[in-house]
Amino acid sequence: MASHVVGYPRMGPKRELKFALESFWDGKSSAEDLKKVSADLRSSIWKQMSDAGIKYIPSNTFSYYDQVLDTTAMLGAVPSRYNWTGGEIEFGTYFSMARGNASVPAMEMTKWFDTNYHFIVPELGPDVNFSYASHKAVNEYKEAKAQGVDTVPVLVGPVSYLLLSKPAKGVEKSFPLLSLLDKILPIYKEVIAELKAAGASWIQLDEPTLVLDLESHKLEAFTKAYADLESSLSGLNVLVETYFADVPAGAFKTLTALKGVTAFGFDLVRGTQTLELIKSSFPSGKYLFAGVVDGRNIWANDLAASLALLQSLEGVVGKDKLVASTSCSLLHTAVDLINETKLDDEIKSWLAFAAQKVVEVNALAKALSGAKDEAFFSANAAAQASRKSSPRVTNEAVQKASAALQGSDHRRATNVSARLDAQQKKLNLPILPTTTIGSFPQTVELRRVRREYKAKKISEEEYVKAITEEIKKVVDLQEELDIDVLVHGEPERNDMVEYFGEQLSGFAFTANGWVQSYGSRCVKPPIIYGDVSRPKAMTVFWSSKAQEMTKRPMKGMLTGPVTILNWSFVRNDQPRFETCYQIALAIKDEVEDLEKAGITVIQIDEAALREGLPLRKAEHAFYLNWAVHSFRITNVGIQDTTQIHTHMCYSNFNDIIHSIIDMDADVITIENSRSDEKLLSVFREGVKYGAGIGPGVYDIHSPRIPSTEEIADRVNKMLAVLDTNILWVNPDCGLKTRKYTEVKPALQHMVSAAKTIRTQLASAK
């Protein structure tokens, strides 16, 4: 039996690619320097998998930003605003699409299915002139082959690429994107022909949209596309890979009947119902790539259970046609447990990062072939037993409090309109109040202070002094800019989830457990291994100190329970909603302590609420019910005069707008500018929203500084569909990734735009 890995993390065990990218963007290193770092990383990944015994090793899963943008480059689908004139797409055009530049904005960025990874959304229309403009897939295959590693080149499948795209600006929203299939397939054929000529014997086409609820015409597009590609694919073994959920019965039937396809890959961790379809109707003579090792979490595989599952599948497809695989790309997990020297041995024994998962996959393949490593399986069984019986996992008081939540839906006693009136009497804000989302730039000096404090190189007194000075700088800047509701800038926090997890029980932390979120942005998700509680106040000290520096309202800044859950590696031994309720109770304690300390505006970020929405519509209601309930638990007991904000970013919110309303926050700030203001279409279509709302007026993930006029234009578009008395003016997201040279003028323009429109509204009365 053979083994396969769907994809592998790109950043490197110590985030080598992140630092190389940022050095290149800052003009401190050359394109050749960046390419050298990247080539070294690819080489080490291929060697690692080859040494581990993996037979089907992927290539072209490395990316400088994301794999969908790579496909856009391959197809030459560059929006006209980037002034690309043809030829091989170079870094200048590629990174302008991803990040924008001084003169034009970036393309839209959104979440990759229900993960915290992001991709750049292709902008397509009838006038796009597709051309073969990036030979990356072929070049990387040749690169690996020159090193003695025969890989499986991976491409985003043509139908999923189109289904993940959007009509370009100026193109009718109803434009049928699948009508472009005939225009992109010739380029896929060119790529396939070059891969065949280079010696490839296998190719992997990722078609993850097959796990979604697809209408019949979309399923027919798969049939059409692969029939068209059949002659080009002849002579190759072709794997079509799916992941993240069950493949519905109709899609399974379409998938397994595709022309020219040799093998089918399924996520059997999150797609357990697909098993029944495999057992009843998997086509004979085809390969099954069985995704039994979880690519999205960090828990060690239950090898005995996975082996039993593979043995049952062996009887369905035959030993020679069964391949042990990961459930999806390992991009979504941390790189290598060997770099974790500070995790205690017990918890470490429960874990497997990408490097360990590669070993697990091969161990399962060998065991099924009769070469079982008894010592490896025995150690795994002992770790599984240890985790189940460890007293540190269970806290009876927490479980009892969480169970007691089931009897109420936890709503504040007064409706939002009455609360907003009470809050306005206390806060006395102007119309179109301005604010920011929370974080301010994280300077090199600030990171040094946190790092040295953590390493005990400076005293607590020195640390408090340095952070206090940074908060004062941020407060003074906001007052100078005349922002209405202030933030303290979060200088004490490296990461919004990690910061809270470090202060909650039931969490463990890694030193190098970094996971790519987008581009060079990496996060270090905490590990929730046990029941969650809050031993003591987490933010009251810094929020109170910041409020003492100003007479303006100072927001207390918290991360909400659903976002903490969705941005962590979550225990898999109880339902996710139970863990979420436990976190909600901990955040509730913090909200009440902030209110007691005199903080009158408290922001509870739920940036990842939409991200966790299941991929299948039948599962939406259950998730949204417990997710929204968890948010309401956090602030159910506070006074009407305390204003609760929440924040959401970089997802498609239109389909959950009623659940957002049901969260019953007083004010919501929400990403809007980078997605062509599609959020506003909900309100144009008649949805009534009575709480405060701040659709973002500029994109903070781009270094571009918007003009006052541009921001004013965005605000006026919002006023066309939203009442003046509920609209807030704010950026899309936090400012931690930007520089002060970008932040200060952008916020100046934002405040100036708000004041200009206030004057216009006053004179129009």
PDB file of C-alpha atoms in Angstrom, residues 21-28 99 439-444 447 473 477 698 700-705 734-747:
ATOM      1  CA  LEU A  21       8.859  37.985   1.782  1.00  0.00           C
ATOM      2  CA  GLU A  22       8.800  40.938   4.174  1.00  0.00           C
ATOM      3  CA  SER A  23      12.449  41.701   3.499  1.00  0.00           C
ATOM      4  CA  PHE A  24      11.731  41.711  -0.243  1.00  0.00           C
ATOM      5  CA  TRP A  25       8.620  43.894   0.131  1.00  0.00           C
ATOM      6  CA  ASP A  26      10.593  46.372   2.249  1.00  0.00           C
ATOM      7  CA  GLY A  27      13.295  46.593  -0.429  1.00  0.00           C
ATOM      8  CA  LYS A  28      15.942  45.078   1.844  1.00  0.00           C
ATOM      9  CA  ARG A  99      -1.346  43.514  -1.729  1.00  0.00           C
ATOM     10  CA  SER A 439      -4.577  47.193  17.261  1.00  0.00           C
ATOM     11  CA  PHE A 440      -2.045  49.818  16.212  1.00  0.00           C
ATOM     12  CA  PRO A 441       1.284  49.146  14.429  1.00  0.00           C
ATOM     13  CA  GLN A 442       3.499  46.586  16.124  1.00  0.00           C
ATOM     14  CA  THR A 443       6.933  48.185  15.862  1.00  0.00           C
ATOM     15  CA  VAL A 444      10.261  46.379  16.025  1.00  0.00           C
ATOM     16  CA  ARG A 447       8.152  43.312  19.688  1.00  0.00           C
ATOM     17  CA  LYS A 473       1.658  57.355  22.361  1.00  0.00           C
ATOM     18  CA  LEU A 477      -2.134  60.144  18.419  1.00  0.00           C
ATOM     19  CA  TYR A 698     -10.536  51.392   3.773  1.00  0.00           C
ATOM     20  CA  ILE A 700      -5.794  47.873   6.056  1.00  0.00           C
ATOM     21  CA  HIS A 701      -4.137  44.848   4.448  1.00  0.00           C
ATOM     22  CA  SER A 702      -2.723  47.043   1.695  1.00  0.00           C
ATOM     23  CA  PRO A 703       0.014  49.681   2.160  1.00  0.00           C
ATOM     24  CA  ARG A 704      -2.020  52.039  -0.032  1.00  0.00           C
ATOM     25  CA  ILE A 705      -3.250  55.250   1.666  1.00  0.00           C
ATOM     26  CA  GLY A 734      -6.898  46.249  13.097  1.00  0.00           C
ATOM     27  CA  LEU A 735      -3.763  48.196  12.160  1.00  0.00           C
ATOM     28  CA  LYS A 736      -1.037  45.965  13.615  1.00  0.00           C
ATOM     29  CA  THR A 737       0.378  44.903  10.218  1.00  0.00           C
ATOM     30  CA  ARG A 738       0.780  48.486   8.951  1.00  0.00           C
ATOM     31  CA  LYS A 739       3.423  51.152   9.578  1.00  0.00           C
ATOM     32  CA  TYR A 740       2.762  54.477  11.322  1.00  0.00           C
ATOM     33  CA  THR A 741       3.741  56.255   8.092  1.00  0.00           C
ATOM     34  CA  GLU A 742       0.709  54.571   6.498  1.00  0.00           C
ATOM     35  CA  VAL A 743      -1.646  54.610   9.480  1.00  0.00           C
ATOM     36  CA  LYS A 744      -1.438  58.278  10.421  1.00  0.00           C
ATOM     37  CA  PRO A 745      -2.352  59.800   7.017  1.00  0.00           C
ATOM     38  CA  ALA A 746      -5.024  57.139   6.392  1.00  0.00           C
ATOM     39  CA  LEU A 747      -6.714  57.897   9.728  1.00  0.00           C
TER      40      LEU A 747
END
